[in-house]
Amino acid sequence: MQAIQLRYFALLREERGLAAEVIETTARTPRDLYQELAGRHGFSLPAERVGVAINESFAGMDRELAADDIVVFIPPVAGG
Amino acid sequence: MARFTIAATPFEHEPFEAALRDHRAGAYATFEGWVRDHNDGRKVARLDYEAFEPLAIAEAERILDEAQAKFAIHAARAVHRTGTLQLGDRAVWIGVAASHRDEAFRACRYIIDEIKARLPVWKKEHYAGGDAIWVNCQHAAPSELSFTPKLDESQLYARQLRLPEIGEAGQAKLKDARVLIVGMGGLGSAAAPSLAAAGVGTLGLVEHDELDASNLHRQLLYSATDIGKPKAQLAAARLSALNPFLSVRVHSDRLGPANCAEILAGYDLVLDCTDNFATKYLLNDAAHLLGVPVVQASLYQYEGQLQTIDAASDGGCLRCIHPAPPPAGAVGNCAEVGVLGVVPQLFGALQAAEALKRLLGMPGQLSDATLLFDLATFETQRFKRPRRPDCALCGEQPSITSLTDVTVAQAPPSEIEVDLASIDHATLRGARWIDLREPAERSGAVPPGTLSRPFGGFDADAPGFEPGPRTFLFCAAGRRSLRAAQKLRARGWSDVWSVRGGADAVRAILTETAE
Ligand SMILES: [Zn+2]
Ligand SMILES: [Zn+2]
């Protein structure tokens, strides 16, 4: 178990009903973490349609997570 | 008879000539402008002229006064056409009567030159290929200049010329710059006036829509009196009025893979102000395949993202983050999920700021970073955006090598969605129905006993959602009901379903069972 700081953007914030939270998880990658959250909260987008930033930079969904990482899930948006 | 006439239909010159007859006159010079079949190397099929009539008449009368004062002539008349003109039609007629031919010729020349330069008249060229462009170059610009004849362009920029990053040299760079704005909705109508006012020399506008009442809460460039008129043309007029030194080009075709390269070729920088994934991905790909940087903004309700896609930088592209667009309808646009008007205004201004920084060569650009801004919390986040080696566009072995239609896939049928047409009548009659639409959107018949639980205040604990009979959720299009069904399923409730196709599908089944 490690603590991860989560932030949600746009559609995901709406679906989660929260902008940020800290969770304890055994997920080793953003992909695993997203699947875990999607199951719990009923996210509508599949993992391959969601972008992720870890700390200061965009990253791949398969990068290894470390304790206290700030993970931001970013769905595609197109409004204008 | 006024000396200047605007003719909305083809006209004969004889009455105007007759009005100039004068026994003192030994010379009569005329000029006629005709519609020719080519312009700038393109075959022209016909033209539309449109004038700001009161201003055009006042300005033309002033020109005729000036001619009368400058040259020894007895009288002068001028006519300008508006409306649709065919090849060979007379667009302008000028007649001057004088004692001697020299003064008649010179005055005639003066009048046509000034009319071309100063009259607020727009020309829309229809080309042989079927497309059309509103031309509002210097020759046809509505010259507010003529009403403030002493206006010197540099006066407009006095406050920014003082900035050390700009100065005369920076202002000259802006004057030379050509920026294409794709989409004149919320983002575009905020970005465009900022760039025009800053002195960007050439602006291109891509927009094929007409002004709708629902645009006005966020598109402050337009007026309620112009509802129903073409936005590109309204924007061009407003921008030229704001900065008469600006050259505005209007592209009223929809941007697609076929015309993208041709349109982008005339510009140094593109602002993606669109609100759909297909065009966003097209412009993203164009940034790499055509080498034109694209400043991209995308919004969601109170939030937005800003980034620049630049093949010359080592930053990643949109596909590095989201390799392909989401299925149609999976993520709402402004029309579907709503947007607070200041959000596009702010992001349009941020796009203009990024464009100016780029044109001026200032640091801190977003070619390798993405800015997220949430107006609900006023929180900003800035992320580095490295290229992904496996990106299909900008990676090491790109598979996208030409511009093609970006297909936005239809969402696959979800296993918690139902097609009502495939369900038997007994089941439909025995079900619990929940309408998730907001009160203002409700219209049409619903099954008897339908509960109303607007999605805006969705609460899974509200009475009606608890496990019970088979439950069908519906909204307008089926997106919110799918969301709600997912939330209820996530609680472990199994007999709750989202109606595919929304209220229309419900109405169809009611009509059918009534028959
Ligand atoms: Zn929009
Ligand atoms: Zn890329």
Tab-separated table of C-alpha atoms in Angstrom, chain B residues 22-223:
chain	number	residue	atom	x	y	z
B	22	ASP	CA	-23.823	71.213	-68.943
B	23	HIS	CA	-23.103	73.586	-71.811
B	24	ARG	CA	-20.040	74.939	-70.013
B	25	ALA	CA	-18.499	71.458	-70.149
B	26	GLY	CA	-16.203	70.655	-73.045
B	27	ALA	CA	-15.054	67.340	-71.565
B	28	TYR	CA	-16.823	64.337	-70.059
B	29	ALA	CA	-14.723	61.487	-68.623
B	30	THR	CA	-16.142	58.240	-67.283
B	31	PHE	CA	-14.756	55.169	-65.601
B	32	GLU	CA	-16.480	51.803	-65.297
B	33	GLY	CA	-15.375	48.861	-63.133
B	34	TRP	CA	-16.521	45.449	-64.437
B	35	VAL	CA	-16.542	42.013	-62.816
B	36	ARG	CA	-13.660	40.025	-64.272
B	37	ASP	CA	-13.244	36.258	-64.299
B	38	HIS	CA	-10.056	35.983	-62.256
B	39	ASN	CA	-8.419	37.355	-59.132
B	40	ASP	CA	-5.119	36.419	-57.515
B	41	GLY	CA	-4.765	33.548	-59.943
B	42	ARG	CA	-8.174	32.051	-59.156
B	43	LYS	CA	-11.097	31.752	-61.563
B	44	VAL	CA	-13.965	33.901	-60.338
B	45	ALA	CA	-17.529	32.872	-61.196
B	46	ARG	CA	-19.432	35.788	-59.651
B	47	LEU	CA	-19.258	38.348	-56.834
B	48	ASP	CA	-21.348	39.594	-53.978
B	49	TYR	CA	-20.893	43.164	-52.788
B	50	GLU	CA	-22.150	44.326	-49.455
B	51	ALA	CA	-21.950	47.895	-48.132
B	52	PHE	CA	-22.475	49.674	-44.845
B	53	GLU	CA	-24.829	51.982	-46.678
B	54	PRO	CA	-25.023	55.088	-44.485
B	55	LEU	CA	-21.257	55.164	-44.070
B	56	ALA	CA	-20.643	54.395	-47.743
B	57	ILE	CA	-22.920	57.239	-48.863
B	58	ALA	CA	-21.415	59.747	-46.420
B	59	GLU	CA	-17.893	58.779	-47.420
B	60	ALA	CA	-18.600	58.899	-51.167
B	61	GLU	CA	-20.165	62.342	-50.881
B	62	ARG	CA	-17.038	63.459	-49.077
B	63	ILE	CA	-14.852	62.082	-51.877
B	64	LEU	CA	-16.934	63.931	-54.475
B	65	ASP	CA	-16.579	67.151	-52.444
B	66	GLU	CA	-12.828	66.660	-52.375
B	67	ALA	CA	-12.701	66.099	-56.148
B	68	GLN	CA	-14.754	69.241	-56.683
B	69	ALA	CA	-12.321	71.215	-54.493
B	70	LYS	CA	-9.105	69.773	-55.943
B	71	PHE	CA	-9.900	69.889	-59.664
B	72	ALA	CA	-11.513	72.418	-61.982
B	73	ILE	CA	-14.610	70.410	-62.756
B	74	HIS	CA	-18.281	71.309	-63.069
B	75	ALA	CA	-19.864	68.173	-61.630
B	76	ALA	CA	-19.218	64.532	-60.742
B	77	ARG	CA	-21.440	61.489	-60.113
B	78	ALA	CA	-20.707	57.966	-58.917
B	79	VAL	CA	-22.642	54.713	-58.633
B	80	HIS	CA	-21.600	51.536	-56.749
B	81	ARG	CA	-23.366	48.190	-57.089
B	82	THR	CA	-24.267	45.874	-54.209
B	83	GLY	CA	-25.788	42.391	-54.266
B	84	THR	CA	-24.861	39.574	-56.627
B	85	LEU	CA	-22.906	40.503	-59.761
B	86	GLN	CA	-22.213	38.232	-62.727
B	87	LEU	CA	-19.102	38.339	-64.898
B	88	GLY	CA	-19.031	41.511	-66.995
B	89	ASP	CA	-21.545	43.341	-64.800
B	90	ARG	CA	-20.865	46.966	-64.062
B	91	ALA	CA	-19.673	47.247	-60.443
B	92	VAL	CA	-18.805	50.962	-60.377
B	93	TRP	CA	-19.582	53.905	-62.633
B	94	ILE	CA	-18.012	57.373	-62.349
B	95	GLY	CA	-18.695	60.389	-64.534
B	96	VAL	CA	-17.056	63.818	-64.441
B	97	ALA	CA	-17.890	66.915	-66.499
B	98	ALA	CA	-15.270	69.686	-66.840
B	99	SER	CA	-14.362	72.520	-69.175
B	100	HIS	CA	-11.179	70.710	-70.262
B	101	ARG	CA	-10.234	67.023	-70.579
B	102	ASP	CA	-7.165	67.115	-68.318
B	103	GLU	CA	-9.139	68.032	-65.204
B	104	ALA	CA	-11.949	65.596	-66.122
B	105	PHE	CA	-9.503	62.666	-66.388
B	106	ARG	CA	-7.636	63.553	-63.211
B	107	ALA	CA	-10.783	63.997	-61.134
B	108	CYS	CA	-12.234	60.734	-62.452
B	109	ARG	CA	-9.044	58.897	-61.510
B	110	TYR	CA	-9.026	60.484	-58.073
B	111	ILE	CA	-12.618	59.498	-57.366
B	112	ILE	CA	-12.226	55.829	-58.313
B	113	ASP	CA	-8.978	55.482	-56.346
B	114	GLU	CA	-10.521	56.982	-53.228
B	115	ILE	CA	-13.698	54.946	-53.566
B	116	LYS	CA	-11.676	51.728	-53.784
B	117	ALA	CA	-9.602	52.690	-50.763
B	118	ARG	CA	-12.177	54.257	-48.491
B	119	LEU	CA	-15.690	52.953	-49.085
B	120	PRO	CA	-16.941	50.409	-46.519
B	121	VAL	CA	-17.770	47.785	-49.120
B	122	TRP	CA	-17.062	44.045	-48.908
B	123	LYS	CA	-16.594	41.777	-51.818
B	124	LYS	CA	-17.299	38.050	-51.687
B	125	GLU	CA	-15.637	36.213	-54.542
B	126	HIS	CA	-17.282	32.982	-55.679
B	127	TYR	CA	-14.746	30.818	-57.455
B	128	ALA	CA	-15.197	28.401	-60.303
B	129	GLY	CA	-14.557	25.522	-57.848
B	130	GLY	CA	-17.680	26.451	-55.860
B	131	ASP	CA	-15.965	27.950	-52.803
B	132	ALA	CA	-16.098	31.617	-51.846
B	133	ILE	CA	-14.100	34.102	-49.812
B	134	TRP	CA	-15.059	37.477	-48.380
B	135	VAL	CA	-12.284	39.783	-49.430
B	136	ASN	CA	-11.664	42.641	-47.094
B	137	CYS	CA	-8.146	43.616	-48.003
B	138	GLN	CA	-6.854	47.180	-47.940
B	139	HIS	CA	-8.511	47.898	-51.265
B	140	ALA	CA	-11.959	47.234	-49.907
B	141	ALA	CA	-11.492	47.793	-46.190
B	142	PRO	CA	-14.159	49.821	-44.414
B	143	SER	CA	-11.909	52.643	-43.639
B	144	GLU	CA	-12.806	54.098	-40.273
B	145	LEU	CA	-9.599	55.913	-41.141
B	146	SER	CA	-11.473	58.284	-43.355
B	147	PHE	CA	-13.467	59.437	-40.344
B	148	THR	CA	-10.325	60.065	-38.332
B	149	PRO	CA	-8.058	61.132	-41.170
B	150	LYS	CA	-5.095	61.894	-38.956
B	151	LEU	CA	-4.930	58.409	-37.425
B	152	ASP	CA	-1.440	57.018	-37.687
B	153	GLU	CA	-1.144	53.268	-37.162
B	154	SER	CA	1.572	53.509	-34.519
B	155	GLN	CA	-0.755	55.561	-32.293
B	156	LEU	CA	-2.862	52.436	-31.850
B	157	TYR	CA	0.034	50.545	-30.295
B	158	ALA	CA	1.538	53.316	-28.145
B	159	ARG	CA	1.005	51.453	-24.863
B	160	GLN	CA	2.557	48.220	-26.025
B	161	LEU	CA	5.396	49.807	-28.040
B	162	ARG	CA	6.724	50.902	-24.670
B	163	LEU	CA	7.235	47.291	-23.547
B	164	PRO	CA	10.890	46.353	-23.918
B	165	GLU	CA	9.927	42.985	-25.467
B	166	ILE	CA	7.978	44.743	-28.238
B	167	GLY	CA	9.200	48.165	-29.343
B	168	GLU	CA	9.325	49.104	-33.035
B	169	ALA	CA	11.000	45.856	-34.045
B	170	GLY	CA	8.450	43.665	-32.284
B	171	GLN	CA	5.571	45.696	-33.678
B	172	ALA	CA	6.983	45.208	-37.189
B	173	LYS	CA	7.072	41.441	-36.585
B	174	LEU	CA	3.409	41.505	-35.578
B	175	LYS	CA	2.522	43.554	-38.655
B	176	ASP	CA	4.173	40.949	-40.897
B	177	ALA	CA	2.503	38.025	-39.149
B	178	ARG	CA	-0.368	36.044	-40.652
B	179	VAL	CA	-2.485	34.142	-38.148
B	180	LEU	CA	-5.331	31.770	-39.024
B	181	ILE	CA	-8.156	31.405	-36.493
B	182	VAL	CA	-10.130	28.210	-37.001
B	183	GLY	CA	-13.548	28.594	-35.395
B	184	MET	CA	-15.116	31.963	-34.545
B	185	GLY	CA	-17.107	30.717	-31.567
B	186	GLY	CA	-16.295	31.417	-27.926
B	187	LEU	CA	-12.530	31.012	-28.198
B	188	GLY	CA	-12.136	32.615	-31.630
B	189	SER	CA	-14.281	35.633	-30.887
B	190	ALA	CA	-12.077	36.379	-27.858
B	191	ALA	CA	-8.735	35.630	-29.510
B	192	ALA	CA	-9.388	37.513	-32.762
B	193	PRO	CA	-9.954	41.049	-31.391
B	194	SER	CA	-6.950	40.678	-29.074
B	195	LEU	CA	-4.717	39.877	-32.052
B	196	ALA	CA	-6.303	42.549	-34.258
B	197	ALA	CA	-5.866	45.212	-31.598
B	198	ALA	CA	-2.265	44.185	-30.977
B	199	GLY	CA	-1.483	44.862	-34.641
B	200	VAL	CA	-1.123	41.383	-36.118
B	201	GLY	CA	-1.138	42.340	-39.799
B	202	THR	CA	-3.184	39.553	-41.361
B	203	LEU	CA	-5.938	37.494	-39.774
B	204	GLY	CA	-7.695	34.610	-41.497
B	205	LEU	CA	-11.030	33.404	-40.122
B	206	VAL	CA	-12.448	29.933	-40.756
B	207	GLU	CA	-16.130	29.760	-39.849
B	208	HIS	CA	-19.183	28.627	-41.761
B	209	ASP	CA	-21.896	29.111	-39.129
B	210	GLU	CA	-24.481	31.806	-38.755
B	211	LEU	CA	-24.894	33.721	-35.501
B	212	ASP	CA	-27.261	31.992	-33.088
B	213	ALA	CA	-28.854	33.583	-30.021
B	214	SER	CA	-27.194	30.967	-27.802
B	215	ASN	CA	-23.741	32.206	-28.950
B	216	LEU	CA	-24.074	35.641	-27.381
B	217	HIS	CA	-23.468	34.735	-23.739
B	218	ARG	CA	-19.838	33.982	-24.551
B	219	GLN	CA	-19.130	35.509	-27.987
B	220	LEU	CA	-18.919	39.210	-27.238
B	221	LEU	CA	-17.697	40.104	-30.709
B	222	TYR	CA	-21.241	39.844	-32.055
B	223	SER	CA	-24.531	41.708	-31.565
